[in-house]
Amino acid sequence: KGLLHGNGTVEGAVEWLLAHQEDDDIDDPIENVPKNDGSSSGDGLVAQSYKCNECGKVLSNMANLELHANKTGHSDFEESTELKKPLTEEEKKAKIEEIKSLLKAKRTERELKEKNENVDREKQRRFMGKEMIKTREQMEMEARKRQALMKKKEKEAALKERQRIRAELEKDRRERAANKGKLSSKLGVDGYNPDGIQYDVPADGQGGAENADAAIAKKPKQAAPSAAKMDEYISKVSSYRAGGDGGNCLKILKAYIGNVVKNPDEPKYRKINMDNKAYKTKVKPFLGAKSLLLAVGFNPTEDGLGLELSEDADVKVLEQALEKVEAAYDAYMK
């Protein structure tokens, strides 16, 4: 009814239906013989079908018209006197078979597409799995290479250390042979540490004070430590690199001199006990350490067991020595 009264267009049909949707006869069937309202041609012909003006297709009823409009988006229709011949039973069966064949082809095409998509997904999954395995194997190989390189470096370092120890042992052997069995250096647990101390007690433990006095008498006299040689003394201490012993010695010297500079009137800081472990292991073995203490104003005590800062010690010399030792320590630890 909407198309008949809406100029044959979908827009006109919608507007007519909206305007007449409350009419009592809106749901009444359409009569085959149109009224004299202009719906039939002037020569008395009756509209038998509907025709799409956009594609020329003839449609037998309103349901087919709506289906065609929804399917194609066409909206320009008109009534037609051309009779749409109804399908015979054979034609209906053929049409049904055609539709079934079409649906089957569509279904087969969809299944084939889904199958191909599944195959592509499976290929992608396998490819990603292989790539992950390859990446893991490569990472494991690189880890093994790094481990092998590390072991190689450790072996080379151990070989160099053995060679160094053998060289130091050979050096000690030659030094003993040249000095009648005396050794002016020692081999510690941290490696070869040169030692500038000549112990008063002979290696065989015999001879007592008489042999000690004789050794002292034979020892040539050395010049008294001077403040002008502080850089030389500090440089000697800094030259001990094995095991960080030079740095430990500089740290103790910095503490000795720094305590005196910061607390000049404190008696406990003006004395150094040469018999304690820190002095015997970290100061006494190294050339230049004791000379530096003597150069800044420390003197041996009467009993010979310690060092004591003299009353006339120059504070400026102490401050200068502290500054130099701190700088040397910082440079050593870099």
GROMACS .gro file of C-alpha atoms in nm:
model
  334
    1LYS     CA    1   0.000   0.000   0.000
    2GLY     CA    2   0.285   0.233   0.081
    3LEU     CA    3   0.438   0.186  -0.263
    4LEU     CA    4   0.102   0.223  -0.437
    5HIS     CA    5   0.027   0.549  -0.262
    6GLY     CA    6   0.385   0.675  -0.227
    7ASN     CA    7   0.473   0.734  -0.594
    8GLY     CA    8   0.640   0.391  -0.619
    9THR     CA    9   0.945   0.483  -0.410
   10VAL     CA   10   1.059   0.344  -0.077
   11GLU     CA   11   1.085   0.694   0.072
   12GLY     CA   12   0.729   0.776  -0.037
   13ALA     CA   13   0.605   0.441   0.094
   14VAL     CA   14   0.763   0.505   0.435
   15GLU     CA   15   0.615   0.854   0.455
   16TRP     CA   16   0.268   0.724   0.355
   17LEU     CA   17   0.283   0.444   0.615
   18LEU     CA   18   0.386   0.689   0.888
   19ALA     CA   19   0.096   0.913   0.799
   20HIS     CA   20  -0.168   0.634   0.774
   21GLN     CA   21  -0.049   0.381   1.030
   22GLU     CA   22  -0.349   0.453   1.252
   23ASP     CA   23  -0.607   0.396   0.973
   24ASP     CA   24  -0.865   0.120   1.030
   25ASP     CA   25  -0.809  -0.036   0.687
   26ILE     CA   26  -0.428  -0.024   0.699
   27ASP     CA   27  -0.409  -0.404   0.726
   28ASP     CA   28  -0.682  -0.479   0.468
   29PRO     CA   29  -0.564  -0.668   0.155
   30ILE     CA   30  -0.508  -0.478  -0.166
   31GLU     CA   31  -0.776  -0.526  -0.434
   32ASN     CA   32  -0.664  -0.660  -0.768
   33VAL     CA   33  -0.871  -0.401  -0.955
   34PRO     CA   34  -0.748  -0.056  -0.865
   35LYS     CA   35  -0.983   0.230  -0.797
   36ASN     CA   36  -1.009   0.537  -1.013
   37ASP     CA   37  -0.727   0.712  -0.825
   38GLY     CA   38  -0.472   0.707  -1.101
   39SER     CA   39  -0.318   0.371  -1.006
   40SER     CA   40  -0.429   0.211  -1.335
   41SER     CA   41  -0.338   0.324  -1.678
   42GLY     CA   42  -0.581   0.522  -1.887
   43ASP     CA   43  -0.657   0.227  -2.118
   44GLY     CA   44  -0.781   0.007  -1.830
   45LEU     CA   45  -0.466  -0.204  -1.777
   46VAL     CA   46  -0.414  -0.344  -1.429
   47ALA     CA   47  -0.075  -0.352  -1.250
   48GLN     CA   48   0.040  -0.714  -1.230
   49SER     CA   49   0.392  -0.668  -1.079
   50TYR     CA   50   0.653  -0.421  -0.970
   51LYS     CA   51   0.955  -0.308  -1.166
   52CYS     CA   52   1.287  -0.171  -1.040
   53ASN     CA   53   1.367   0.136  -1.247
   54GLU     CA   54   1.736   0.116  -1.149
   55CYS     CA   55   1.807  -0.236  -1.276
   56GLY     CA   56   1.488  -0.323  -1.471
   57LYS     CA   57   1.407  -0.634  -1.270
   58VAL     CA   58   1.040  -0.737  -1.248
   59LEU     CA   59   0.917  -0.844  -0.906
   60SER     CA   60   0.601  -1.045  -0.859
   61ASN     CA   61   0.492  -0.921  -0.517
   62MET     CA   62   0.569  -0.680  -0.235
   63ALA     CA   63   0.775  -0.932  -0.040
   64ASN     CA   64   1.010  -0.980  -0.334
   65LEU     CA   65   1.025  -0.602  -0.378
   66GLU     CA   66   1.130  -0.550  -0.015
   67LEU     CA   67   1.383  -0.830  -0.041
   68HIS     CA   68   1.528  -0.678  -0.357
   69ALA     CA   69   1.542  -0.331  -0.198
   70ASN     CA   70   1.720  -0.461   0.112
   71LYS     CA   71   1.959  -0.669  -0.092
   72THR     CA   72   2.057  -0.411  -0.354
   73GLY     CA   73   1.978  -0.080  -0.186
   74HIS     CA   74   1.761   0.024  -0.480
   75SER     CA   75   1.472   0.258  -0.401
   76ASP     CA   76   1.313   0.353  -0.735
   77PHE     CA   77   1.023   0.115  -0.813
   78GLU     CA   78   0.704   0.138  -1.017
   79GLU     CA   79   0.402  -0.072  -1.093
   80SER     CA   80   0.414  -0.282  -1.406
   81THR     CA   81   0.146  -0.448  -1.619
   82GLU     CA   82   0.389  -0.723  -1.706
   83LEU     CA   83   0.272  -1.045  -1.549
   84LYS     CA   84   0.539  -1.231  -1.357
   85LYS     CA   85   0.480  -1.585  -1.461
   86PRO     CA   86   0.471  -1.813  -1.152
   87LEU     CA   87   0.721  -2.095  -1.136
   88THR     CA   88   0.607  -2.446  -1.215
   89GLU     CA   89   0.679  -2.735  -0.978
   90GLU     CA   90   0.976  -2.843  -1.188
   91GLU     CA   91   1.110  -2.487  -1.196
   92LYS     CA   92   1.064  -2.457  -0.820
   93LYS     CA   93   1.254  -2.781  -0.764
   94ALA     CA   94   1.529  -2.665  -1.000
   95LYS     CA   95   1.543  -2.333  -0.820
   96ILE     CA   96   1.564  -2.508  -0.484
   97GLU     CA   97   1.841  -2.732  -0.612
   98GLU     CA   98   2.022  -2.428  -0.746
   99ILE     CA   99   1.991  -2.256  -0.411
  100LYS     CA  100   2.112  -2.571  -0.232
  101SER     CA  101   2.405  -2.598  -0.468
  102LEU     CA  102   2.488  -2.235  -0.410
  103LEU     CA  103   2.466  -2.278  -0.033
  104LYS     CA  104   2.680  -2.592  -0.054
  105ALA     CA  105   2.941  -2.409  -0.261
  106LYS     CA  106   2.939  -2.122  -0.013
  107ARG     CA  107   2.975  -2.364   0.277
  108THR     CA  108   3.255  -2.552   0.100
  109GLU     CA  109   3.430  -2.224   0.025
  110ARG     CA  110   3.399  -2.116   0.389
  111GLU     CA  111   3.525  -2.452   0.517
  112LEU     CA  112   3.819  -2.439   0.274
  113LYS     CA  113   3.899  -2.085   0.387
  114GLU     CA  114   3.882  -2.189   0.754
  115LYS     CA  115   4.100  -2.491   0.677
  116ASN     CA  116   4.359  -2.272   0.505
  117GLU     CA  117   4.350  -2.028   0.796
  118ASN     CA  118   4.401  -2.316   1.041
  119VAL     CA  119   4.694  -2.442   0.832
  120ASP     CA  120   4.847  -2.092   0.829
  121ARG     CA  121   4.803  -2.060   1.205
  122GLU     CA  122   4.962  -2.400   1.260
  123LYS     CA  123   5.253  -2.305   1.035
  124GLN     CA  124   5.295  -1.978   1.225
  125ARG     CA  125   5.283  -2.163   1.557
  126ARG     CA  126   5.547  -2.412   1.443
  127PHE     CA  127   5.762  -2.133   1.301
  128MET     CA  128   5.746  -1.939   1.629
  129GLY     CA  129   5.826  -2.257   1.820
  130LYS     CA  130   6.132  -2.322   1.603
  131GLU     CA  131   6.243  -1.961   1.641
  132MET     CA  132   6.209  -1.984   2.019
  133ILE     CA  133   6.409  -2.309   2.025
  134LYS     CA  134   6.673  -2.156   1.800
  135THR     CA  135   6.695  -1.845   2.019
  136ARG     CA  136   6.722  -2.055   2.335
  137GLU     CA  137   6.994  -2.272   2.181
  138GLN     CA  138   7.183  -1.962   2.070
  139MET     CA  139   7.161  -1.811   2.419
  140GLU     CA  140   7.281  -2.138   2.573
  141MET     CA  141   7.568  -2.152   2.324
  142GLU     CA  142   7.670  -1.796   2.408
  143ALA     CA  143   7.651  -1.876   2.779
  144ARG     CA  144   7.876  -2.179   2.726
  145LYS     CA  145   8.120  -1.964   2.529
  146ARG     CA  146   8.129  -1.705   2.805
  147GLN     CA  147   8.181  -1.975   3.066
  148ALA     CA  148   8.460  -2.133   2.859
  149LEU     CA  149   8.624  -1.793   2.810
  150MET     CA  150   8.600  -1.725   3.183
  151LYS     CA  151   8.760  -2.061   3.264
  152LYS     CA  152   9.032  -1.990   3.011
  153LYS     CA  153   9.104  -1.653   3.170
  154GLU     CA  154   9.111  -1.813   3.515
  155LYS     CA  155   9.359  -2.075   3.393
  156GLU     CA  156   9.576  -1.807   3.235
  157ALA     CA  157   9.564  -1.600   3.553
  158ALA     CA  158   9.653  -1.906   3.763
  159LEU     CA  159   9.941  -1.986   3.528
  160LYS     CA  160  10.071  -1.630   3.549
  161GLU     CA  161  10.042  -1.639   3.927
  162ARG     CA  162  10.240  -1.964   3.943
  163GLN     CA  163  10.505  -1.816   3.718
  164ARG     CA  164  10.520  -1.505   3.935
  165ILE     CA  165  10.555  -1.708   4.255
  166ARG     CA  166  10.828  -1.921   4.096
  167ALA     CA  167  11.013  -1.607   3.992
  168GLU     CA  168  10.985  -1.463   4.342
  169LEU     CA  169  11.103  -1.789   4.495
  170GLU     CA  170  11.399  -1.789   4.258
  171LYS     CA  171  11.467  -1.428   4.354
  172ASP     CA  172  11.459  -1.519   4.726
  173ARG     CA  173  11.693  -1.813   4.660
  174ARG     CA  174  11.945  -1.591   4.486
  175GLU     CA  175  11.913  -1.326   4.755
  176ARG     CA  176  11.981  -1.584   5.027
  177ALA     CA  177  12.278  -1.715   4.835
  178ALA     CA  178  12.418  -1.364   4.798
  179ASN     CA  179  12.354  -1.262   5.162
  180LYS     CA  180  12.474  -1.575   5.339
  181GLY     CA  181  12.126  -1.712   5.398
  182LYS     CA  182  11.967  -1.383   5.504
  183LEU     CA  183  11.653  -1.261   5.332
  184SER     CA  184  11.554  -0.896   5.323
  185SER     CA  185  11.209  -0.980   5.192
  186LYS     CA  186  10.937  -1.230   5.269
  187LEU     CA  187  10.672  -1.433   5.084
  188GLY     CA  188  10.330  -1.381   5.246
  189VAL     CA  189   9.990  -1.542   5.200
  190ASP     CA  190   9.888  -1.261   4.964
  191GLY     CA  191  10.185  -1.311   4.737
  192TYR     CA  192  10.534  -1.171   4.732
  193ASN     CA  193  10.557  -0.866   4.960
  194PRO     CA  194  10.901  -0.694   4.970
  195ASP     CA  195  11.008  -0.633   5.325
  196GLY     CA  196  11.270  -0.374   5.423
  197ILE     CA  197  11.317  -0.509   5.780
  198GLN     CA  198  11.631  -0.677   5.903
  199TYR     CA  199  11.526  -0.874   6.209
  200ASP     CA  200  11.759  -0.852   6.507
  201VAL     CA  201  11.738  -1.227   6.578
  202PRO     CA  202  11.934  -1.444   6.333
  203ALA     CA  203  11.753  -1.712   6.134
  204ASP     CA  204  11.912  -1.995   6.334
  205GLY     CA  205  11.795  -1.843   6.669
  206GLN     CA  206  12.146  -1.839   6.814
  207GLY     CA  207  12.397  -1.566   6.893
  208GLY     CA  208  12.165  -1.351   7.105
  209ALA     CA  209  12.239  -0.984   7.166
  210GLU     CA  210  12.605  -1.020   7.070
  211ASN     CA  211  12.524  -1.116   6.710
  212ALA     CA  212  12.257  -0.844   6.702
  213ASP     CA  213  12.506  -0.580   6.814
  214ALA     CA  214  12.752  -0.703   6.555
  215ALA     CA  215  12.487  -0.680   6.283
  216ILE     CA  216  12.400  -0.327   6.392
  217ALA     CA  217  12.766  -0.228   6.399
  218LYS     CA  218  12.817  -0.358   6.045
  219LYS     CA  219  12.506  -0.176   5.917
  220PRO     CA  220  12.602   0.152   5.751
  221LYS     CA  221  12.456   0.469   5.897
  222GLN     CA  222  12.176   0.631   5.706
  223ALA     CA  223  12.086   0.997   5.689
  224ALA     CA  224  11.815   1.109   5.931
  225PRO     CA  225  11.469   1.138   5.778
  226SER     CA  226  11.390   1.486   5.654
  227ALA     CA  227  11.059   1.665   5.597
  228ALA     CA  228  11.185   1.765   5.254
  229LYS     CA  229  11.177   1.398   5.150
  230MET     CA  230  10.813   1.334   5.245
  231ASP     CA  231  10.715   1.285   4.880
  232GLU     CA  232  10.989   1.025   4.842
  233TYR     CA  233  10.876   0.833   5.151
  234ILE     CA  234  10.512   0.841   5.044
  235SER     CA  235  10.605   0.728   4.691
  236LYS     CA  236  10.791   0.427   4.835
  237VAL     CA  237  10.487   0.324   5.036
  238SER     CA  238  10.256   0.371   4.737
  239SER     CA  239  10.473   0.142   4.525
  240TYR     CA  240  10.354  -0.164   4.718
  241ARG     CA  241  10.064  -0.279   4.499
  242ALA     CA  242  10.044  -0.649   4.584
  243GLY     CA  243   9.736  -0.726   4.789
  244GLY     CA  244   9.666  -0.356   4.846
  245ASP     CA  245   9.933  -0.341   5.119
  246GLY     CA  246  10.047   0.006   5.018
  247GLY     CA  247   9.695   0.139   5.051
  248ASN     CA  248   9.654  -0.018   5.397
  249CYS     CA  249   9.982   0.139   5.510
  250LEU     CA  250   9.879   0.483   5.381
  251LYS     CA  251   9.547   0.448   5.562
  252ILE     CA  252   9.725   0.381   5.896
  253LEU     CA  253   9.969   0.668   5.839
  254LYS     CA  254   9.677   0.899   5.761
  255ALA     CA  255   9.513   0.796   6.089
  256TYR     CA  256   9.836   0.851   6.293
  257ILE     CA  257   9.906   1.197   6.149
  258GLY     CA  258   9.539   1.302   6.126
  259ASN     CA  259   9.474   1.226   6.495
  260VAL     CA  260   9.766   1.447   6.596
  261VAL     CA  261   9.659   1.732   6.367
  262LYS     CA  262   9.299   1.725   6.489
  263ASN     CA  263   9.385   1.662   6.858
  264PRO     CA  264   9.730   1.812   6.918
  265ASP     CA  265   9.691   1.816   7.297
  266GLU     CA  266   9.561   1.461   7.334
  267PRO     CA  267   9.842   1.247   7.486
  268LYS     CA  268   9.718   0.915   7.346
  269TYR     CA  269   9.744   1.043   6.990
  270ARG     CA  270  10.102   1.166   7.039
  271LYS     CA  271  10.234   0.814   7.096
  272ILE     CA  272  10.249   0.516   6.861
  273ASN     CA  273  10.292   0.165   6.997
  274MET     CA  274  10.521  -0.020   6.759
  275ASP     CA  275  10.443  -0.349   6.929
  276ASN     CA  276  10.075  -0.365   6.833
  277LYS     CA  277   9.946  -0.571   6.542
  278ALA     CA  278   9.843  -0.282   6.317
  279TYR     CA  279  10.189  -0.125   6.323
  280LYS     CA  280  10.378  -0.455   6.292
  281THR     CA  281  10.174  -0.581   5.996
  282LYS     CA  282  10.074  -0.263   5.809
  283VAL     CA  283  10.351  -0.008   5.875
  284LYS     CA  284  10.674  -0.173   5.984
  285PRO     CA  285  10.726  -0.397   5.676
  286PHE     CA  286  10.718  -0.113   5.422
  287LEU     CA  287  11.006   0.117   5.329
  288GLY     CA  288  10.930   0.484   5.376
  289ALA     CA  289  10.653   0.444   5.634
  290LYS     CA  290  10.861   0.485   5.950
  291SER     CA  291  11.081   0.744   5.781
  292LEU     CA  292  10.772   0.957   5.714
  293LEU     CA  293  10.672   0.941   6.083
  294LEU     CA  294  11.020   1.040   6.190
  295ALA     CA  295  11.027   1.321   5.935
  296VAL     CA  296  10.708   1.487   6.070
  297GLY     CA  297  10.835   1.491   6.431
  298PHE     CA  298  10.794   1.144   6.585
  299ASN     CA  299  11.096   1.012   6.775
  300PRO     CA  300  11.170   0.667   6.923
  301THR     CA  301  11.091   0.629   7.292
  302GLU     CA  302  11.363   0.543   7.546
  303ASP     CA  303  11.252   0.179   7.569
  304GLY     CA  304  11.248   0.152   7.189
  305LEU     CA  305  10.891   0.010   7.183
  306GLY     CA  306  10.720   0.311   7.038
  307LEU     CA  307  10.729   0.651   6.876
  308GLU     CA  308  10.639   0.979   7.045
  309LEU     CA  309  10.575   1.319   6.890
  310SER     CA  310  10.829   1.574   7.005
  311GLU     CA  311  10.717   1.891   7.180
  312ASP     CA  312  10.870   2.114   6.915
  313ALA     CA  313  10.706   1.934   6.622
  314ASP     CA  314  10.603   2.172   6.346
  315VAL     CA  315  10.225   2.178   6.305
  316LYS     CA  316  10.253   2.304   5.948
  317VAL     CA  317  10.473   2.010   5.857
  318LEU     CA  318  10.217   1.773   6.009
  319GLU     CA  319   9.932   1.936   5.814
  320GLN     CA  320  10.135   1.925   5.493
  321ALA     CA  321  10.217   1.558   5.550
  322LEU     CA  322   9.848   1.476   5.617
  323GLU     CA  323   9.747   1.647   5.294
  324LYS     CA  324  10.007   1.455   5.093
  325VAL     CA  325   9.916   1.119   5.251
  326GLU     CA  326   9.543   1.174   5.185
  327ALA     CA  327   9.614   1.260   4.822
  328ALA     CA  328   9.836   0.953   4.782
  329TYR     CA  329   9.574   0.730   4.941
  330ASP     CA  330   9.300   0.860   4.710
  331ALA     CA  331   9.522   0.808   4.407
  332TYR     CA  332   9.611   0.457   4.524
  333MET     CA  333   9.247   0.351   4.564
  334LYS     CA  334   9.143   0.467   4.215
   0.00000   0.00000   0.00000
